[in-house]
């Protein structure tokens, strides 16, 4: 059964183009490395198209970008994960200098697994949105 988890819509005080340019090349994540809580993530690596995170109790999760639709969508797929899923970032312009962002995770979950992962996934997607909202994209 397909399950979808969405972040709240966030307003970012930077243009859609600036945000897209930064997030569509994952090597720009270097600027947020210091914001990642070390107790939640043991290892964090990336290049322009891939990101790998090792977290306690979850293990390693590797994602790669499978689609870029400039300047509005960046889609990821899991390469390695205890639970395969798709993840995407949607960006919509508000003004010349601001945009809206929403994050979505879609996974095939049976009801038992969904019951176990629903709360951590929802909290996790909101935390990712928090970090992405705080980046200086200029």
Short mmCIF file of N, CA and C in Angstrom, two decimals:
data_model
loop_
_atom_site.label_atom_id
_atom_site.label_comp_id
_atom_site.label_asym_id
_atom_site.label_seq_id
_atom_site.Cartn_x
_atom_site.Cartn_y
_atom_site.Cartn_z
N UNK A 1 0.84 -1.18 0.00
CA UNK A 1 0.00 0.00 0.00
C UNK A 1 0.89 1.25 0.00
N UNK A 2 0.58 2.17 -0.88
CA UNK A 2 1.38 3.38 -1.01
C UNK A 2 1.01 4.40 0.07
N UNK A 3 2.03 4.93 0.74
CA UNK A 3 1.81 5.94 1.78
C UNK A 3 2.60 7.19 1.42
N UNK A 4 1.99 8.35 1.72
CA UNK A 4 2.63 9.61 1.39
C UNK A 4 2.75 10.45 2.67
N UNK A 5 3.91 11.04 2.85
CA UNK A 5 4.17 11.91 4.00
C UNK A 5 4.64 13.25 3.45
N UNK A 6 4.00 14.33 3.89
CA UNK A 6 4.34 15.66 3.37
C UNK A 6 4.71 16.60 4.51
N UNK A 7 5.69 17.45 4.24
CA UNK A 7 6.03 18.48 5.21
C UNK A 7 4.98 19.59 5.12
N UNK A 8 4.96 20.45 6.11
CA UNK A 8 4.15 21.65 5.99
C UNK A 8 4.80 22.52 4.91
N UNK A 9 4.03 23.39 4.29
CA UNK A 9 4.56 24.28 3.27
C UNK A 9 5.38 25.36 3.97
N UNK A 10 6.59 25.56 3.52
CA UNK A 10 7.50 26.53 4.15
C UNK A 10 7.77 27.68 3.20
N UNK A 11 7.83 28.87 3.76
CA UNK A 11 8.22 30.02 2.97
C UNK A 11 9.72 30.24 3.15
N UNK A 12 10.41 30.42 2.04
CA UNK A 12 11.86 30.62 2.06
C UNK A 12 12.15 32.02 1.51
N UNK A 13 12.92 32.83 2.25
CA UNK A 13 13.15 34.21 1.82
C UNK A 13 14.24 34.34 0.75
N UNK A 14 14.20 33.47 -0.24
CA UNK A 14 15.14 33.50 -1.36
C UNK A 14 14.36 33.13 -2.62
N UNK A 15 14.85 33.52 -3.77
CA UNK A 15 14.14 33.25 -5.02
C UNK A 15 14.09 31.75 -5.31
N UNK A 16 13.05 31.35 -6.03
CA UNK A 16 12.89 29.96 -6.43
C UNK A 16 14.14 29.48 -7.19
N UNK A 17 14.67 30.31 -8.07
CA UNK A 17 15.85 29.94 -8.85
C UNK A 17 17.06 29.69 -7.97
N UNK A 18 17.30 30.56 -6.99
CA UNK A 18 18.45 30.38 -6.08
C UNK A 18 18.33 29.09 -5.28
N UNK A 19 17.14 28.84 -4.76
CA UNK A 19 16.91 27.64 -3.95
C UNK A 19 17.08 26.39 -4.83
N UNK A 20 16.48 26.41 -6.00
CA UNK A 20 16.60 25.27 -6.91
C UNK A 20 18.06 25.01 -7.27
N UNK A 21 18.77 26.06 -7.64
CA UNK A 21 20.17 25.92 -8.06
C UNK A 21 20.99 25.25 -6.96
N UNK A 22 20.75 25.65 -5.73
CA UNK A 22 21.50 25.10 -4.60
C UNK A 22 21.11 23.63 -4.33
N UNK A 23 19.82 23.36 -4.24
CA UNK A 23 19.37 22.02 -3.86
C UNK A 23 19.49 20.98 -4.97
N UNK A 24 19.54 21.41 -6.22
CA UNK A 24 19.64 20.45 -7.32
C UNK A 24 21.07 19.96 -7.52
N UNK A 25 22.03 20.59 -6.85
CA UNK A 25 23.42 20.12 -6.85
C UNK A 25 23.79 19.84 -5.40
N UNK A 26 23.76 18.57 -5.03
CA UNK A 26 23.90 18.20 -3.62
C UNK A 26 25.26 18.54 -3.03
N UNK A 27 26.25 18.87 -3.86
CA UNK A 27 27.54 19.28 -3.30
C UNK A 27 27.41 20.58 -2.51
N UNK A 28 26.33 21.33 -2.73
CA UNK A 28 26.08 22.55 -1.95
C UNK A 28 25.69 22.25 -0.50
N UNK A 29 25.43 20.99 -0.17
CA UNK A 29 25.06 20.65 1.20
C UNK A 29 26.18 20.90 2.20
N UNK A 30 27.38 21.14 1.70
CA UNK A 30 28.50 21.43 2.60
C UNK A 30 28.15 22.59 3.53
N UNK A 31 27.36 23.54 3.05
CA UNK A 31 27.04 24.71 3.86
C UNK A 31 26.10 24.41 5.03
N UNK A 32 25.47 23.22 5.05
CA UNK A 32 24.61 22.89 6.20
C UNK A 32 25.19 21.79 7.08
N UNK A 33 26.38 21.31 6.76
CA UNK A 33 26.97 20.20 7.52
C UNK A 33 26.98 20.47 9.02
N UNK A 34 27.26 21.69 9.43
CA UNK A 34 27.33 22.03 10.85
C UNK A 34 25.96 22.08 11.53
N UNK A 35 24.88 22.05 10.77
CA UNK A 35 23.54 22.11 11.36
C UNK A 35 22.96 20.73 11.63
N UNK A 36 23.65 19.70 11.20
CA UNK A 36 23.13 18.34 11.35
C UNK A 36 23.48 17.82 12.73
N UNK A 37 22.46 17.42 13.51
CA UNK A 37 22.72 16.94 14.86
C UNK A 37 23.54 15.65 14.86
N UNK A 38 24.71 15.71 15.47
CA UNK A 38 25.63 14.57 15.46
C UNK A 38 25.08 13.35 16.20
N UNK A 39 24.16 13.55 17.14
CA UNK A 39 23.59 12.41 17.86
C UNK A 39 22.57 11.66 17.01
N UNK A 40 22.06 12.30 15.94
CA UNK A 40 21.05 11.66 15.09
C UNK A 40 21.68 11.00 13.86
N UNK A 41 22.82 11.50 13.44
CA UNK A 41 23.46 11.00 12.22
C UNK A 41 24.92 10.68 12.50
N UNK A 42 25.32 9.44 12.19
CA UNK A 42 26.70 9.02 12.42
C UNK A 42 27.61 9.41 11.26
N UNK A 43 27.06 9.37 10.07
CA UNK A 43 27.87 9.62 8.89
C UNK A 43 27.01 10.32 7.85
N UNK A 44 27.60 11.26 7.13
CA UNK A 44 26.86 12.06 6.17
C UNK A 44 27.80 12.37 5.02
N UNK A 45 27.49 11.89 3.82
CA UNK A 45 28.35 12.17 2.67
C UNK A 45 27.49 12.45 1.45
N UNK A 46 28.08 13.15 0.46
CA UNK A 46 27.31 13.53 -0.71
C UNK A 46 28.25 13.93 -1.84
N UNK A 47 27.70 13.91 -3.05
CA UNK A 47 28.34 14.53 -4.20
C UNK A 47 27.20 15.24 -4.94
N UNK A 48 27.38 15.64 -6.18
CA UNK A 48 26.36 16.45 -6.84
C UNK A 48 25.02 15.72 -7.04
N UNK A 49 25.03 14.39 -7.16
CA UNK A 49 23.80 13.64 -7.44
C UNK A 49 23.37 12.65 -6.36
N UNK A 50 24.21 12.42 -5.34
CA UNK A 50 23.94 11.39 -4.33
C UNK A 50 24.10 11.95 -2.93
N UNK A 51 23.36 11.34 -2.01
CA UNK A 51 23.52 11.66 -0.59
C UNK A 51 23.44 10.34 0.18
N UNK A 52 24.29 10.19 1.18
CA UNK A 52 24.28 9.00 2.03
C UNK A 52 24.28 9.44 3.48
N UNK A 53 23.40 8.84 4.26
CA UNK A 53 23.27 9.16 5.67
C UNK A 53 23.27 7.85 6.44
N UNK A 54 24.03 7.80 7.51
CA UNK A 54 24.01 6.62 8.37
C UNK A 54 23.46 7.08 9.71
N UNK A 55 22.35 6.47 10.12
CA UNK A 55 21.69 6.87 11.36
C UNK A 55 21.57 5.68 12.29
N UNK A 56 21.63 5.95 13.62
CA UNK A 56 21.47 4.86 14.58
C UNK A 56 20.13 4.14 14.39
N UNK A 57 20.13 2.85 14.52
CA UNK A 57 18.95 1.98 14.43
C UNK A 57 18.36 1.88 13.02
N UNK A 58 18.75 2.76 12.11
CA UNK A 58 18.20 2.73 10.75
C UNK A 58 19.22 2.13 9.79
N UNK A 59 20.48 2.45 10.03
CA UNK A 59 21.53 2.00 9.11
C UNK A 59 21.78 3.04 8.04
N UNK A 60 22.35 2.59 6.94
CA UNK A 60 22.69 3.54 5.88
C UNK A 60 21.54 3.72 4.91
N UNK A 61 21.30 4.98 4.56
CA UNK A 61 20.32 5.33 3.54
C UNK A 61 21.06 6.10 2.46
N UNK A 62 20.95 5.62 1.23
CA UNK A 62 21.58 6.30 0.08
C UNK A 62 20.48 6.70 -0.91
N UNK A 63 20.50 7.97 -1.29
CA UNK A 63 19.55 8.49 -2.27
C UNK A 63 20.30 9.06 -3.45
N UNK A 64 19.67 9.02 -4.61
CA UNK A 64 20.24 9.73 -5.75
C UNK A 64 19.13 10.50 -6.47
N UNK A 65 19.52 11.59 -7.11
CA UNK A 65 18.56 12.41 -7.85
C UNK A 65 18.22 11.68 -9.15
N UNK A 66 16.92 11.47 -9.38
CA UNK A 66 16.48 10.78 -10.59
C UNK A 66 15.84 11.73 -11.58
N UNK A 67 15.45 12.93 -11.11
CA UNK A 67 14.81 13.88 -12.01
C UNK A 67 14.95 15.29 -11.48
N UNK A 68 15.26 16.21 -12.38
CA UNK A 68 15.32 17.63 -12.04
C UNK A 68 14.42 18.35 -13.03
N UNK A 69 13.47 19.10 -12.51
CA UNK A 69 12.58 19.89 -13.35
C UNK A 69 12.76 21.35 -12.95
N UNK A 70 13.71 22.00 -13.61
CA UNK A 70 14.09 23.37 -13.24
C UNK A 70 12.94 24.32 -13.50
N UNK A 71 12.65 25.24 -12.61
CA UNK A 71 13.21 25.45 -11.27
C UNK A 71 12.29 24.96 -10.17
N UNK A 72 11.46 23.90 -10.45
CA UNK A 72 10.42 23.61 -9.48
C UNK A 72 10.46 22.27 -8.75
N UNK A 73 11.13 21.25 -9.29
CA UNK A 73 11.07 19.94 -8.63
C UNK A 73 12.41 19.21 -8.71
N UNK A 74 12.77 18.56 -7.60
CA UNK A 74 13.94 17.69 -7.55
C UNK A 74 13.45 16.37 -6.95
N UNK A 75 13.62 15.27 -7.70
CA UNK A 75 13.13 13.96 -7.25
C UNK A 75 14.29 13.03 -6.95
N UNK A 76 14.15 12.32 -5.84
CA UNK A 76 15.16 11.37 -5.37
C UNK A 76 14.55 9.98 -5.28
N UNK A 77 15.42 8.97 -5.38
CA UNK A 77 15.03 7.59 -5.19
C UNK A 77 16.07 6.94 -4.29
N UNK A 78 15.66 5.94 -3.53
CA UNK A 78 16.63 5.25 -2.68
C UNK A 78 17.46 4.28 -3.52
N UNK A 79 18.76 4.23 -3.20
CA UNK A 79 19.66 3.21 -3.77
C UNK A 79 19.86 2.13 -2.73
N UNK A 80 19.89 2.56 -1.47
CA UNK A 80 20.06 1.64 -0.35
C UNK A 80 19.26 2.19 0.81
N UNK A 81 18.41 1.36 1.39
CA UNK A 81 17.58 1.79 2.51
C UNK A 81 16.88 0.57 3.08
N UNK A 82 16.67 0.55 4.41
CA UNK A 82 15.90 -0.56 4.96
C UNK A 82 14.46 -0.52 4.44
N UNK A 83 14.03 0.65 3.98
CA UNK A 83 12.68 0.85 3.47
C UNK A 83 12.78 1.69 2.19
N UNK A 84 12.58 1.10 1.02
CA UNK A 84 12.69 1.87 -0.23
C UNK A 84 11.63 2.97 -0.29
N UNK A 85 12.01 4.15 -0.77
CA UNK A 85 11.06 5.25 -0.89
C UNK A 85 11.53 6.24 -1.94
N UNK A 86 10.61 7.11 -2.34
CA UNK A 86 10.91 8.24 -3.21
C UNK A 86 10.75 9.50 -2.36
N UNK A 87 11.51 10.52 -2.71
CA UNK A 87 11.50 11.77 -1.95
C UNK A 87 11.57 12.89 -2.97
N UNK A 88 10.76 13.91 -2.81
CA UNK A 88 10.91 15.02 -3.72
C UNK A 88 10.70 16.35 -3.02
N UNK A 89 11.33 17.37 -3.62
CA UNK A 89 11.28 18.75 -3.13
C UNK A 89 10.54 19.54 -4.20
N UNK A 90 9.49 20.24 -3.78
CA UNK A 90 8.74 21.08 -4.71
C UNK A 90 8.95 22.54 -4.31
N UNK A 91 9.18 23.38 -5.31
CA UNK A 91 9.40 24.81 -5.09
C UNK A 91 8.44 25.61 -5.97
N UNK A 92 7.79 26.59 -5.37
CA UNK A 92 6.90 27.47 -6.12
C UNK A 92 7.27 28.91 -5.81
N UNK A 93 7.28 29.78 -6.83
CA UNK A 93 7.63 31.18 -6.57
C UNK A 93 6.51 31.90 -5.81
N UNK A 94 6.89 32.79 -4.91
CA UNK A 94 5.93 33.68 -4.25
C UNK A 94 6.13 35.09 -4.81
N UNK A 95 7.37 35.56 -4.71
CA UNK A 95 7.74 36.87 -5.25
C UNK A 95 9.09 36.70 -5.94
N UNK A 96 9.68 37.80 -6.38
CA UNK A 96 11.02 37.74 -6.99
C UNK A 96 12.06 37.23 -5.99
N UNK A 97 11.81 37.45 -4.70
CA UNK A 97 12.82 37.15 -3.68
C UNK A 97 12.37 36.11 -2.66
N UNK A 98 11.28 35.41 -2.93
CA UNK A 98 10.85 34.37 -1.99
C UNK A 98 10.11 33.26 -2.73
N UNK A 99 10.07 32.10 -2.09
CA UNK A 99 9.37 30.96 -2.69
C UNK A 99 8.79 30.08 -1.58
N UNK A 100 7.95 29.12 -2.00
CA UNK A 100 7.38 28.14 -1.08
C UNK A 100 8.03 26.80 -1.38
N UNK A 101 8.20 25.99 -0.33
CA UNK A 101 8.80 24.67 -0.48
C UNK A 101 7.95 23.64 0.26
N UNK A 102 7.80 22.47 -0.36
CA UNK A 102 7.15 21.34 0.31
C UNK A 102 7.95 20.09 0.00
N UNK A 103 8.13 19.25 1.01
CA UNK A 103 8.85 17.99 0.87
C UNK A 103 7.84 16.85 0.94
N UNK A 104 8.06 15.81 0.14
CA UNK A 104 7.16 14.66 0.13
C UNK A 104 7.98 13.38 0.10
N UNK A 105 7.55 12.41 0.90
CA UNK A 105 8.11 11.05 0.87
C UNK A 105 6.97 10.12 0.48
N UNK A 106 7.24 9.23 -0.46
CA UNK A 106 6.25 8.23 -0.85
C UNK A 106 6.90 6.86 -0.73
N UNK A 107 6.24 5.96 -0.02
CA UNK A 107 6.80 4.62 0.20
C UNK A 107 5.69 3.58 0.15
N UNK A 108 6.06 2.38 -0.25
CA UNK A 108 5.13 1.24 -0.21
C UNK A 108 5.25 0.62 1.19
N UNK A 109 4.20 0.78 1.98
CA UNK A 109 4.24 0.30 3.37
C UNK A 109 3.03 -0.58 3.67
N UNK A 110 3.28 -1.74 4.28
CA UNK A 110 2.14 -2.50 4.75
C UNK A 110 1.65 -1.84 6.04
N UNK A 111 0.41 -2.12 6.46
CA UNK A 111 -0.15 -1.43 7.63
C UNK A 111 0.69 -1.58 8.90
N UNK A 112 1.31 -2.73 9.10
CA UNK A 112 2.13 -2.94 10.30
C UNK A 112 3.35 -2.00 10.30
N UNK A 113 4.08 -1.98 9.18
CA UNK A 113 5.26 -1.12 9.06
C UNK A 113 4.85 0.35 9.15
N UNK A 114 3.75 0.70 8.47
CA UNK A 114 3.30 2.09 8.49
C UNK A 114 3.06 2.55 9.93
N UNK A 115 2.46 1.71 10.74
CA UNK A 115 2.22 2.05 12.13
C UNK A 115 3.50 2.34 12.89
N UNK A 116 4.57 1.62 12.53
CA UNK A 116 5.85 1.80 13.22
C UNK A 116 6.62 3.03 12.72
N UNK A 117 6.51 3.36 11.43
CA UNK A 117 7.36 4.42 10.87
C UNK A 117 6.65 5.74 10.62
N UNK A 118 5.33 5.76 10.75
CA UNK A 118 4.58 6.98 10.41
C UNK A 118 5.04 8.20 11.20
N UNK A 119 5.11 8.08 12.52
CA UNK A 119 5.49 9.23 13.34
C UNK A 119 6.95 9.65 13.10
N UNK A 120 7.93 8.71 13.12
CA UNK A 120 9.31 9.13 12.84
C UNK A 120 9.49 9.74 11.45
N UNK A 121 8.78 9.21 10.43
CA UNK A 121 8.90 9.78 9.08
C UNK A 121 8.33 11.19 9.03
N UNK A 122 7.18 11.41 9.66
CA UNK A 122 6.57 12.74 9.64
C UNK A 122 7.46 13.73 10.39
N UNK A 123 7.99 13.33 11.53
CA UNK A 123 8.89 14.21 12.28
C UNK A 123 10.17 14.47 11.49
N UNK A 124 10.68 13.43 10.85
CA UNK A 124 11.91 13.57 10.08
C UNK A 124 11.77 14.52 8.91
N UNK A 125 10.65 14.43 8.19
CA UNK A 125 10.46 15.29 7.03
C UNK A 125 10.31 16.75 7.47
N UNK A 126 9.71 16.97 8.63
CA UNK A 126 9.59 18.35 9.15
C UNK A 126 10.97 18.88 9.57
N UNK A 127 11.81 18.02 10.15
CA UNK A 127 13.16 18.46 10.54
C UNK A 127 14.01 18.79 9.32
N UNK A 128 13.88 17.98 8.26
CA UNK A 128 14.59 18.28 7.02
C UNK A 128 14.12 19.63 6.47
N UNK A 129 12.81 19.85 6.50
CA UNK A 129 12.25 21.12 6.02
C UNK A 129 12.77 22.29 6.87
N UNK A 130 12.89 22.08 8.19
CA UNK A 130 13.44 23.13 9.08
C UNK A 130 14.84 23.54 8.62
N UNK A 131 15.69 22.54 8.37
CA UNK A 131 17.08 22.82 7.98
C UNK A 131 17.11 23.51 6.62
N UNK A 132 16.33 23.01 5.65
CA UNK A 132 16.33 23.59 4.31
C UNK A 132 15.79 25.02 4.32
N UNK A 133 14.88 25.29 5.25
CA UNK A 133 14.31 26.64 5.34
C UNK A 133 15.33 27.65 5.88
N UNK A 134 16.30 27.19 6.67
CA UNK A 134 17.26 28.10 7.31
C UNK A 134 18.49 28.40 6.46
N UNK A 135 18.68 27.69 5.35
CA UNK A 135 19.87 27.89 4.54
C UNK A 135 19.85 29.28 3.88
N UNK A 136 21.03 29.89 3.80
CA UNK A 136 21.16 31.12 3.01
C UNK A 136 21.48 30.68 1.59
N UNK A 137 20.53 30.82 0.69
CA UNK A 137 20.68 30.32 -0.67
C UNK A 137 21.38 31.29 -1.62
N UNK A 138 21.66 32.48 -1.17
CA UNK A 138 22.27 33.47 -2.09
C UNK A 138 23.76 33.24 -2.24
#
